[in-house]
XYZ file of C-alpha atoms in Angstrom:
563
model
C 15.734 34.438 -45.681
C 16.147 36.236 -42.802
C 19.425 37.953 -41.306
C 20.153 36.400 -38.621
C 20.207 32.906 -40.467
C 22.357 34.226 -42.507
C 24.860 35.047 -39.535
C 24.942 30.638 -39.466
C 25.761 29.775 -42.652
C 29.027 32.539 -42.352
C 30.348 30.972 -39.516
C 30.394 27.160 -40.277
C 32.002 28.757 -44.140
C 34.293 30.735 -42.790
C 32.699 34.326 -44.360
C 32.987 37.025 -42.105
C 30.019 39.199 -40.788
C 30.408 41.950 -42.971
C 30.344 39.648 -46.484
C 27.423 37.879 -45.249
C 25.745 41.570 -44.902
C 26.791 42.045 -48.633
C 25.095 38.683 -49.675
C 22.237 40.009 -48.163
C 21.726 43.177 -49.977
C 22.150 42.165 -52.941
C 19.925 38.618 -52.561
C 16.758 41.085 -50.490
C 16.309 43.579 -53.158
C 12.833 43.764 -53.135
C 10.339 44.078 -50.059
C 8.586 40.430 -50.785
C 8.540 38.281 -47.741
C 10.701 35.845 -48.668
C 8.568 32.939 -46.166
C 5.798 33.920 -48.689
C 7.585 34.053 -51.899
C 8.736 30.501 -50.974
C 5.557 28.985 -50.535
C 4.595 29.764 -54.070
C 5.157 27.274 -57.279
C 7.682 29.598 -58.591
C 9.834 30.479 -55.308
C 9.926 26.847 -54.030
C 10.688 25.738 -56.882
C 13.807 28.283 -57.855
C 14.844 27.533 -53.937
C 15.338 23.526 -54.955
C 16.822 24.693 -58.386
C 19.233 26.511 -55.740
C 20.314 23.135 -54.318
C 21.655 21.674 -57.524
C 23.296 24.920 -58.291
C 25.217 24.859 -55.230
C 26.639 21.627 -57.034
C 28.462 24.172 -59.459
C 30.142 25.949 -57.440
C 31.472 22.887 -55.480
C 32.930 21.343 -58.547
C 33.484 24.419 -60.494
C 37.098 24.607 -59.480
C 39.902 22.309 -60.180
C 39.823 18.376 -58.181
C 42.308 19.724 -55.818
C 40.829 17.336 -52.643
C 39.761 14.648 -55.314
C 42.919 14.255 -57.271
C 46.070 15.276 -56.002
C 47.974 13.576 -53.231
C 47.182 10.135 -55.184
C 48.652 7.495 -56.740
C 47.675 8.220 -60.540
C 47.889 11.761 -60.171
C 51.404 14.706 -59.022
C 51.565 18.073 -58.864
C 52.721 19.696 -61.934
C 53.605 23.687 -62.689
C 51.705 25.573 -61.006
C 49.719 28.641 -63.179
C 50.542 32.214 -62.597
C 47.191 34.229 -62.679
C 48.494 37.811 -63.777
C 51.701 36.964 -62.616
C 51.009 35.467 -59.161
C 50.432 32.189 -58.053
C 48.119 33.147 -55.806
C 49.277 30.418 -53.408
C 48.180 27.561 -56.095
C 51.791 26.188 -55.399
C 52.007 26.266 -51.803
C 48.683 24.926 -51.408
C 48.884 22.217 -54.004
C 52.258 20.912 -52.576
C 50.358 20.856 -49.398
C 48.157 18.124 -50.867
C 49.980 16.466 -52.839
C 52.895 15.624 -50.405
C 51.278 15.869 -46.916
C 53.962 17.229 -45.199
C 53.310 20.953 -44.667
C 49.632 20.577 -44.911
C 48.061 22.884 -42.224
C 44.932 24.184 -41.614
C 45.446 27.336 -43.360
C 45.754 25.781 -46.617
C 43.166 27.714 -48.959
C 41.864 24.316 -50.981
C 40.513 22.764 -47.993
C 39.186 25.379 -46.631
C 36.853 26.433 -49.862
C 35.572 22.242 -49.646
C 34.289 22.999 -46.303
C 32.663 26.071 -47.219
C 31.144 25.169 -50.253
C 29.966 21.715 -48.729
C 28.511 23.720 -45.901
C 26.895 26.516 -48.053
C 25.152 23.760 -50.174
C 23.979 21.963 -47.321
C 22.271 25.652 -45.801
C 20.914 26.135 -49.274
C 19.474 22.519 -48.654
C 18.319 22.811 -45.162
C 16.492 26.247 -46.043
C 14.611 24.375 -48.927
C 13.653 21.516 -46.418
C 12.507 23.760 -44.052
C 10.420 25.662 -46.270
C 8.616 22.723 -48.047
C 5.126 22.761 -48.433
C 2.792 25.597 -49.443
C 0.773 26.089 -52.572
C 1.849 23.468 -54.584
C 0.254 19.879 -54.785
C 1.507 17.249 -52.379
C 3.383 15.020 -55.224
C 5.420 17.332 -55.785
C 6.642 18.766 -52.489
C 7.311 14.891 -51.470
C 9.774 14.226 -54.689
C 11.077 18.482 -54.352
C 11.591 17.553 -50.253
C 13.402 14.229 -51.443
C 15.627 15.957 -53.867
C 16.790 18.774 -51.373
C 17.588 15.905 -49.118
C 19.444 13.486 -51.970
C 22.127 16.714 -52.297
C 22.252 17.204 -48.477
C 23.390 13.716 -47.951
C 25.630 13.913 -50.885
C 27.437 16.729 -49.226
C 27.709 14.955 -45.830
C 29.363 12.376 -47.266
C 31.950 14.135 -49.004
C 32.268 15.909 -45.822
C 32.516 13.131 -43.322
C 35.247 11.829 -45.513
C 37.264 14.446 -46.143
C 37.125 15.340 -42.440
C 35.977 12.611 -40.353
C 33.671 14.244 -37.297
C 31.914 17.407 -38.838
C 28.900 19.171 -37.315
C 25.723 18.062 -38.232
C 23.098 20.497 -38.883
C 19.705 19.540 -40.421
C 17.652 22.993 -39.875
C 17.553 25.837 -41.152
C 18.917 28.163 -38.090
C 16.784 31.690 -37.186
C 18.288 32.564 -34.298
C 22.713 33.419 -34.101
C 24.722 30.280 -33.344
C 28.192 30.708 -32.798
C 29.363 27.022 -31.499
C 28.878 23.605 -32.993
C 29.722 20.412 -31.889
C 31.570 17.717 -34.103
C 29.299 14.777 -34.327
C 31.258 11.568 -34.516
C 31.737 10.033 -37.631
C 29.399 6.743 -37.053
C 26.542 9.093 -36.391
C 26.920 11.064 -39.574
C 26.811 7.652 -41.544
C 24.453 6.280 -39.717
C 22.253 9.806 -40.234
C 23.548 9.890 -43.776
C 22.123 6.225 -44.664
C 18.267 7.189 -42.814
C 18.354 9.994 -45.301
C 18.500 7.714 -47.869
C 16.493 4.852 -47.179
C 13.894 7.546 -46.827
C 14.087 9.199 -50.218
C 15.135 6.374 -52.137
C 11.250 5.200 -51.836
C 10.345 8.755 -52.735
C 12.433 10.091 -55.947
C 11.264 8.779 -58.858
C 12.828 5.789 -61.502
C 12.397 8.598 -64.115
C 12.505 12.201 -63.048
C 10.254 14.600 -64.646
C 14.201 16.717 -66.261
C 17.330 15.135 -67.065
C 19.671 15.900 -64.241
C 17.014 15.502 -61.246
C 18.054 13.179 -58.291
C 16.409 9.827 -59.449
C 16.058 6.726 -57.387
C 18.403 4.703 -59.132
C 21.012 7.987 -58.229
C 19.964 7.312 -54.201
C 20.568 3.953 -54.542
C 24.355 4.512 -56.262
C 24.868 6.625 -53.207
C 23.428 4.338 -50.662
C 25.305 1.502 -52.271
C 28.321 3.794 -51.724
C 28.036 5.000 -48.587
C 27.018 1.158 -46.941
C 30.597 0.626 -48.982
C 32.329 3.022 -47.320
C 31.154 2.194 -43.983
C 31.591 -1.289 -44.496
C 35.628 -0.916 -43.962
C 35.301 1.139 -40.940
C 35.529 0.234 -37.587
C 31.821 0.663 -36.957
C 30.814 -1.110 -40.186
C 30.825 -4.763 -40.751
C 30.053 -7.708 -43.629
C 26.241 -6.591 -44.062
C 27.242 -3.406 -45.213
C 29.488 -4.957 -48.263
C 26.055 -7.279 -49.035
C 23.741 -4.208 -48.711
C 25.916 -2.354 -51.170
C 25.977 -4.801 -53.659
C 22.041 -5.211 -53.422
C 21.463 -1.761 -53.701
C 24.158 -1.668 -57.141
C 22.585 -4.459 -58.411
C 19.362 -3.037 -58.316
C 21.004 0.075 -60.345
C 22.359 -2.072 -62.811
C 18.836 -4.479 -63.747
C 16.170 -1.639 -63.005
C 16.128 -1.007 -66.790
C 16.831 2.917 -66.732
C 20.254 2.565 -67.189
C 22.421 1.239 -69.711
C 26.497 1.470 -70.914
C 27.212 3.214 -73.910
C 28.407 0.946 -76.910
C 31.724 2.185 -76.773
C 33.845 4.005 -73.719
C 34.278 6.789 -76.008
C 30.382 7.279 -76.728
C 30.405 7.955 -72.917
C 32.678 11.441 -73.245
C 30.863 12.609 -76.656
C 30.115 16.236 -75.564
C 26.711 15.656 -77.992
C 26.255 12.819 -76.115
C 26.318 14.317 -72.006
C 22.682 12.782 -70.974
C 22.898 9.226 -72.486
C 21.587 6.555 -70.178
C 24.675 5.827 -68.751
C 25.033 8.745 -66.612
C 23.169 8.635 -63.505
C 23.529 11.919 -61.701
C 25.680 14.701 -63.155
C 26.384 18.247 -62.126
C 24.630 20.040 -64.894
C 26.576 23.129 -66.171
C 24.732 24.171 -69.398
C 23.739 27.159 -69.360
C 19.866 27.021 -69.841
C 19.685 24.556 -66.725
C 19.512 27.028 -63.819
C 20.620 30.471 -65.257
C 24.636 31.132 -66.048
C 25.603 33.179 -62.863
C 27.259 29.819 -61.554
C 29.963 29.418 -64.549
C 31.252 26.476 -65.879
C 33.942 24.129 -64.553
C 37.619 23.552 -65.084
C 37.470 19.779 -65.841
C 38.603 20.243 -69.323
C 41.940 21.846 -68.870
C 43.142 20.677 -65.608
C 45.082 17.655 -67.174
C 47.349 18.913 -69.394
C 50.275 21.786 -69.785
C 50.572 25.178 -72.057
C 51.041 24.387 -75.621
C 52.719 27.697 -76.098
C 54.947 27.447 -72.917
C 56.186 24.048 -73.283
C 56.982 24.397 -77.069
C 58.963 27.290 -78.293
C 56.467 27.743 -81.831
C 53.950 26.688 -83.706
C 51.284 27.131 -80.525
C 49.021 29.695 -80.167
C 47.533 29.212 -76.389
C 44.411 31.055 -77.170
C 43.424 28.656 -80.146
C 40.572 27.340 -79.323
C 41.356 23.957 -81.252
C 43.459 22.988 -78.227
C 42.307 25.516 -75.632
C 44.048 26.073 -72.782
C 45.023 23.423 -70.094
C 46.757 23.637 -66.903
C 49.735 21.508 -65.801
C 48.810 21.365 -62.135
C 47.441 18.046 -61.972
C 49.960 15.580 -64.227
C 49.251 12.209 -64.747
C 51.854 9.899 -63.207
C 53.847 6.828 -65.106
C 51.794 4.369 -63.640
C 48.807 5.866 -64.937
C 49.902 4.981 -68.049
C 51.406 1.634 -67.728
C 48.036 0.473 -66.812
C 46.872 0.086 -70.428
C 47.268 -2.605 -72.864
C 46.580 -0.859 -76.148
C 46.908 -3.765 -78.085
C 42.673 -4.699 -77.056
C 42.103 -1.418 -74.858
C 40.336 1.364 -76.745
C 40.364 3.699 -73.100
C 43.857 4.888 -73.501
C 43.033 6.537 -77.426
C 40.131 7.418 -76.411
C 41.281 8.925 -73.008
C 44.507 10.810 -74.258
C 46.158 12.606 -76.779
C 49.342 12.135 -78.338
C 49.627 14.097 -81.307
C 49.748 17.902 -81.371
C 49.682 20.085 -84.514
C 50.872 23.199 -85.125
C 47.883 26.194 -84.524
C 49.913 28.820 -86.009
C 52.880 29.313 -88.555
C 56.536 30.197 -87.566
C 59.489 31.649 -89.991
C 61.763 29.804 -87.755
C 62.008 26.253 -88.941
C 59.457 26.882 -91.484
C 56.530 25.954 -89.198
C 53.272 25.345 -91.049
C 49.917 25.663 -89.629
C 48.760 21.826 -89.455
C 52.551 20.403 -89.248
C 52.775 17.717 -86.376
C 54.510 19.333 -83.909
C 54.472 17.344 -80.623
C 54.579 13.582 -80.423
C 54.346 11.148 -77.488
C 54.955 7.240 -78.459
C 52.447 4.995 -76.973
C 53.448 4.023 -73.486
C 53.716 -0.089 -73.553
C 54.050 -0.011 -77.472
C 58.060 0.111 -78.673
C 59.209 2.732 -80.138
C 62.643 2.550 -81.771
C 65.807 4.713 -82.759
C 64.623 3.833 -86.008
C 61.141 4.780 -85.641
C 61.847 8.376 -84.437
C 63.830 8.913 -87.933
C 60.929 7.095 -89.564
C 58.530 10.345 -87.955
C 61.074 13.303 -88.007
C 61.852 12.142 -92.435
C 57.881 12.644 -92.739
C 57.461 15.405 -90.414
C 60.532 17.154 -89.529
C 59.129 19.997 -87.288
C 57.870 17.324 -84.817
C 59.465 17.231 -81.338
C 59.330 13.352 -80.090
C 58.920 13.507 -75.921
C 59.536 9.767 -74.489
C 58.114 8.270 -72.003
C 61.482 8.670 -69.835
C 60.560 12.189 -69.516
C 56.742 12.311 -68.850
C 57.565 13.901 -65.189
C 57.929 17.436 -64.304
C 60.059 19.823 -64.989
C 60.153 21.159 -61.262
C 61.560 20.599 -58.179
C 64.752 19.355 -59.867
C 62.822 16.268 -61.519
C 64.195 16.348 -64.397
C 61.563 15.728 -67.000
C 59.827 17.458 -69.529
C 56.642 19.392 -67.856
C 55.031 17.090 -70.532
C 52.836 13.709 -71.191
C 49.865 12.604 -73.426
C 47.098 15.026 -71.969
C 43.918 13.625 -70.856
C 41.756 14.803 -73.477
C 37.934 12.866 -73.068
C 36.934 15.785 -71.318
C 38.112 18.576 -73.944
C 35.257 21.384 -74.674
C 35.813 22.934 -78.290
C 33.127 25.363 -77.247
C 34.578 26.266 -74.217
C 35.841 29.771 -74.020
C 39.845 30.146 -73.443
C 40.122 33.980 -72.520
C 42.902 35.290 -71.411
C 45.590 35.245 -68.586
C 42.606 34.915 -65.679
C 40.984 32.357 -63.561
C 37.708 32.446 -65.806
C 38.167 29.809 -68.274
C 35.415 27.808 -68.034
C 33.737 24.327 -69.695
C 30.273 24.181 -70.021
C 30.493 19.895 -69.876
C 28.723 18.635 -67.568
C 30.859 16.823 -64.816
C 29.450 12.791 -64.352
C 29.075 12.110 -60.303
C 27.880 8.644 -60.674
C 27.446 6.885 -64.275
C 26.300 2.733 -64.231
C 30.216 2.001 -65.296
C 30.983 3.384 -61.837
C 28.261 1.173 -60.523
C 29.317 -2.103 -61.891
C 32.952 -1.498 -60.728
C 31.514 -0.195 -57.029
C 29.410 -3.298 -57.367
C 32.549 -5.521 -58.142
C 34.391 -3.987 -55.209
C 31.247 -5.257 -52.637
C 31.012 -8.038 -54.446
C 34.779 -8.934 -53.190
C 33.984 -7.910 -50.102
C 30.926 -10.430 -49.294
C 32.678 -12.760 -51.113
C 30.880 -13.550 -54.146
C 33.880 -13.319 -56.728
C 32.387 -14.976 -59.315
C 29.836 -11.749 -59.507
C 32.233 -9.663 -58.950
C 34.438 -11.363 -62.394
C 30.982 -10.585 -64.133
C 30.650 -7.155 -63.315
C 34.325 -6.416 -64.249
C 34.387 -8.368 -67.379
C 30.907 -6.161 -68.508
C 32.859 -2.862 -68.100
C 36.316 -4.528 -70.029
C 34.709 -6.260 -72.392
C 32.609 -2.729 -73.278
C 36.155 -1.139 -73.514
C 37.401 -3.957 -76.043
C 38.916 -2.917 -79.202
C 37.104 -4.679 -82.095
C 37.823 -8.576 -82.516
C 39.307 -8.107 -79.371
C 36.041 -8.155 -76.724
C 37.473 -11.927 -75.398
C 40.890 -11.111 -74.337
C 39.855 -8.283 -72.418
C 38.170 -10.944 -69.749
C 39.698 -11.822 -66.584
C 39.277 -14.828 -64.361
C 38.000 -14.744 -60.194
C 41.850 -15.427 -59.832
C 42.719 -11.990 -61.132
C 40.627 -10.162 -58.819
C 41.842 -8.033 -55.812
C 41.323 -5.132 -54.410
C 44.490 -3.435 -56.320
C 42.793 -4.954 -59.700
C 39.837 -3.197 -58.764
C 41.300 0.378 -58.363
C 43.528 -0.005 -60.880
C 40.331 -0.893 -63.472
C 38.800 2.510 -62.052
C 41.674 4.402 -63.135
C 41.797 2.827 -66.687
C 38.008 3.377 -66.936
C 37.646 7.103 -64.315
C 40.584 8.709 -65.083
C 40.304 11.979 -64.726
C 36.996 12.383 -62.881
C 36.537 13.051 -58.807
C 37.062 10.081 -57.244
C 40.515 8.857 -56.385
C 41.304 10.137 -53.042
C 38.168 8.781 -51.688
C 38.624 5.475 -53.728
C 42.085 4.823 -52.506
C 40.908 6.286 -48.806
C 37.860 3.972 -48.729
C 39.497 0.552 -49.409
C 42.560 1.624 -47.201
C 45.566 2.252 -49.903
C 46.122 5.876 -49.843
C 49.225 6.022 -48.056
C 50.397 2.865 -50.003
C 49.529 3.109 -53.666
C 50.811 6.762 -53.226
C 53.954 6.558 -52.083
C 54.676 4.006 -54.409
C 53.697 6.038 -57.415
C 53.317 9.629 -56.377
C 57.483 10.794 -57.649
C 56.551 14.075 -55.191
C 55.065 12.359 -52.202
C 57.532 9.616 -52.046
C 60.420 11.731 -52.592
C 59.328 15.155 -50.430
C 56.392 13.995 -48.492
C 54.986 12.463 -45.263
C 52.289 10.105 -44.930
C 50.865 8.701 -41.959
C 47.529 7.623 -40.669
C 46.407 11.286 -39.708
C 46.781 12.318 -43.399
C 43.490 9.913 -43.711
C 40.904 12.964 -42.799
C 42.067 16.876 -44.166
C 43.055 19.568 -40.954
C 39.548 21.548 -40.005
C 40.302 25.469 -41.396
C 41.306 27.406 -38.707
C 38.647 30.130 -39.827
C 36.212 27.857 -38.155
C 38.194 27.129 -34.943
C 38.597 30.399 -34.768
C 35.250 31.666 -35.021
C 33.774 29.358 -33.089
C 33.290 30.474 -29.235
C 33.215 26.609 -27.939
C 35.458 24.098 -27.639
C 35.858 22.849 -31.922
C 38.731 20.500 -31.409
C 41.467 20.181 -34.435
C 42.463 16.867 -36.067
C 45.357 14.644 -34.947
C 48.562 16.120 -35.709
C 47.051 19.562 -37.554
C-alpha cells in the first residue's frame, strides 16, 4: 500500500501524520511490492481476511453508541483503569444523557474511525481484485469486501446522518471531503447490495463468510430504515419484508430449539446465526483480541459485596457496571411461560472464596435478587436467610445506581447469556477480553425485523405469525400457547419491546429505537439518568462529527445541528 494512501485513511480517522508513518513501518517490512503481493492467492486473499478483521476492532470495545442513551439500558459506575477513569465517565454521561455531548467526546470519535478504517481496508481490497486467482472466486472475494463496506456505511449514515462517501482506494493526498447527503448514501448503500446479493453464495465455502441470505438481512434492513425517512416511502416497508421472508424460507437458516441453545458458547455457529463477528482465535490470527461483550452488563463482585468474592475468579469473571440494565428491562418478562429472563440473567451469586468474618464458605449463596414480577415476601426473605444465612437479598426497589445521588444499590440480576468461562480476567487493565463471537444478524432478528415491515405494509396478520414463531420458541414447557398474541396486540412499542426480551444485550437498540422514531420517547420515559439530568431533542437523532476531522480538513466540513 503505498504512502501517500495512507496519508487518506489518517485524515477521515482522525490519526495524525506521524502515526500513520508508524503504521507504515511496521506493515512495509519487507521490499515486496505490495500491488504484486496482492495479486497472488495468498495476498488477496489475507487482504479480504483484513476486511472481516476490521469487524474486531469495531466491536471489540464496549456498545457505547449501541447501548447507552436508551430506554433499556443507564449508565452505571464507571471503571477506574489503574486508578483513572480515563474519561469513561465523562464520555459515557455524554451519551447517555445528551446534554453535554460535544464533539470531543472520545466514544464517537473511535466509531468514526474505526468505521472509516474498515471501509479503507475494504476499498483497498476492491481496488485490488483480480490477479492470479480464478474468476469465481474474485467475484464472491469482490462481493464480500463490498457486503462489509456497506455494512459500515450504514452504521455510519446512522449514527451521523451525511458522511463522506468514498468508494476508492485514494493514491494521491486528499485533505477535503464533502458530506454526501444522507438519501444518496442509502440509495448507494442499497446498489451495493442488490449487486452482491446475486453474487455471495447461499452457503459460503467457511462459517462466518458474508452469505446471501446475510445481504439480504441487511438489504431488508436498510429498505427498513429508509422506509421511515423522509425520502423513503411504503415500497420500502414491502421490499423489506420480501427480502426477510426470503431469509426466513431459503432453507439455510433455522431457530434453535430453545432461546438458550442460541447463547451456548459450544454452540456459536448453529444455523441460526447469520453473520457474526468471528473472534476465535484460529479465524484470522489473534493480533485483533477479543471483545468486551461478556462483562459489560454487570458490576464487581468484590466491590459491591464486602466478602466472599474474589474478582479474579474466573467462575464469575469480571464485569463492568457501566452499562446497567434499567427497571423496565425487567418488567418486560412474564416468567411464569418466558424461559428468556433465566436464561438471560443471573440471580444467584455464590461465594468464590472463604471469609473468617461471618464464617463465609466457599459455595455459600451470597447474593440474591428475587425475580422481578414474581412476589417475594417478608416471609420469604426469612425463609432464604434460615437456609442460607450469609446471603445478602437486593430488591428490586434498589436495582438503580449507586451514583449521582440515586440511591440504589450499584446492583441488579446481571445479564449473563453472554458469559465466557474461558475468557481471561487479568488484572486491573483494559485487556480483558471474550473470545465469543458477537451475533450481527441471527434469523430471530429476522423474523422480528420482518414483523416490524410487516406492520408497516400492513399485513398484520404476517406480522402476528412472525412474532408468535419467535414467542412461542421462547415458551417454557406446556406453556408454548400462552405465549401467542393476537393482530390486536401488535404495535410498534410491542415490537421493540419483544426485541429487548429476545436482543437484550446485543448492538442494536439505539438504532432500533432511532429507526422507528422512539428514541427520545421510550428514553426519557425509562432512562432514570436521561430523564432526570439530560436533554433530548431532535438533533440528538445523528452523533456531533469529531472535531479531529473538522479540524483537519482544509474545506468547508460543516458540523451537525446544535454540536
Amino acid at each position: 500500500m503505498k504512502r501517500n494512501s495512507i496519508y487518506l485513511l489518517c485524515l477521515l480517522v482522525g490519526f495524525s501524520f506521524s502515526s500513520c508513518n508508524g503504521y507504515l513501518a511496521e506493515e512495509n517490512l519487507s521490499n515486496v511490492n505490495s500491488d504484486e503481493y496482492f495479486q497472488e492467492k495468498d495476498g488477496f486473499e489475507s487482504l479480504v481476511n483484513g476486511c472481516y478483521a476490521t469487524l474486531r476492532t469495531m466491536y471489540g470495545s464496549e456498545p457505547w453508541l449501541f447501548n447507552l442513551g436508551v430506554d433499556i439500558f443507564t449508565r452505571g459506575e464507571s471503571r477506574e483503569i489503574g486508578g483513572n477513569y480515563e474519561n469513561r465517565d465523562v464520555y459515557s454521561a455524554e451519551l447517555n444523557e445528551y446534554t453535554t455531548l460535544d464533539a470531543q467526546n472520545g466514544f464517537v470519535s473511535s466509531f468514526w474511525s474505526n468505521a472509516y478504517y474498515g471501509i479503507q481496508v475494504c476499498n483497498t481490497a476492491i481496488n485490488k481484485v483480480g490477479g492470479r486467482q480464478s474468476e469465481s472466486v474474485v467475484k464472491i472475494r469482490l462481493a464480500e469486501a463490498r457486503f462489509i463496506r456497506a455494512y459500515y456505511y450504514y452504521l455510519l449514515v446512522e449514527q451521523f446522518g451525511d458522511i463522506p462517501l468514498v468508494t476508492n482506494e485514494i493514491n494521491a493526498p486528499v485533505t477535503e471531503f464533502t458530506r454526501m447527503p444522507e438519501k444518496e448514501v442509502y440509495n448507494f448503500i442499497i446498489s451495493e447490495l442488490n449487486d452482491v446479493v446475486q453474487v455471495l453464495p447461499a452457503q459460503p465455502e467457511a462459517f462466518g463468510r458474508a452469505s446471501q441470505g446475510a445481504a439480504k438481512h441487511l438489504l431488508g434492513l436498510v429498505h427498513l430504515t429508509r422506509g421511515y425517512k423522509s425520502y423513503g416511502d411504503q415500497n420500502d416497508f414491502i421490499r423489506a419484508a420480501q427480502l426477510f421472508d426470503e431469509v426466513i424460507n431459503g432453507g439455510q437458516y433455522s431457530l434453535q430449539t430453545t432461546f438458550a441453545d442460541v447463547y451456548n458458547i459450544n454452540n456459536q455457529q448453529s444455523n441460526e446465526i447469520i453473520f457474526s463477528v468471528q473472534y476465535d482465535s484460529k479465524s484470522f490470527g489473534s493480533r485483533y483480541g477479543g471483545n468486551s461483550q461478556a462483562y459489560s452488563y454487570g458490576f464487581l463482585l468484590d466491590k459491591k459485596v464486602s466478602s466472599g468474592f474474589d474478582r479474579y475468579s474466573s467462575e464469575y469473571g469480571f464485569h463492568d457496571n457501566q452499562f446497567m440494565a434499567t427497571p423496565y428491562l425487567f418488567s418486560l418478562f412474564d416468567t411464569s411461560k418466558d424461559s428468556r429472563y433465566d436464561a438471560t440473567f443471573k440471580s444467584e451469586f455464590y461465594a468464590t472464596m472463604a471469609a473468617a468474618a461471618g464464617n463465609i464458605k466457599v459455595g455459600d449463596l451470597r447474593l440474591y435478587f428475587p425475580t422481578y414480577d414474581k412476589p417475594f415476601t417478608a416471609q420469604d426473605s426469612l425463609d432464604l436467610v434460615a437456609k442460607n444465612p450469609n446471603v445478602i437479598i437486593v430488591p428490586k426497589s434498589m436495582w438503580k445506581q449507586d451514583i449521582e445521588n440515586v440511591g440504589g444499590s450499584g446492583m441488579c440480576p446481571m445479564i449473563w447469556k453472554f458469559h465466557d468461562l474461558t475468557a481471561d480476567v487479568g488484572g486491573d487493565t483494559r485487556q480483558r477480553t471474550s473470545t465469543r463471537d458477537i451475533f450481527l444478524f441471527r434469523l430471530a432478528d429476522t423474523y422480528l425485523l420482518d414483523a416490524e415491515a410487516c406492520l408497516k405494509a400492513g399485513n398484520m396478520q404476517r406480522a402476528t405469525e412472525l412474532i408468535n414463531a419467535v414467542r412461542e420458541r421462547a415458551a417454557l414447557p406446556g406453556h408454548k400457547a400462552e405465549m401467542d398474541v393476537a393482530p390486536a396486540d401488535i404495535d410498534i412499542d410491542f415490537i421493540l419491546d419483544e426485541r429487548a426480551r429476545e436482543m437484550a444485550g446485543e448492538y442494536n437498540r439505539w438504532m432500533d429505537l432511532k429507526r422507528t422514531g422512539k428514541l427520545i420517547e421510550r428514553t426519557k420515559k425509562y432512562n432514570n439518568l436521561t430523564s432526570s439530568k439530560g436533554s433530548m431533542d431532535d438533533h440528538i437523532l445523528v452523533r456531533p462529527i469529531p472535531q479531529s476531522i473538522i479540524d483537519q480538513t482544509t474545506g468547508y466540513f460543516p458540523q451537525n445541528t446544535k454540536y
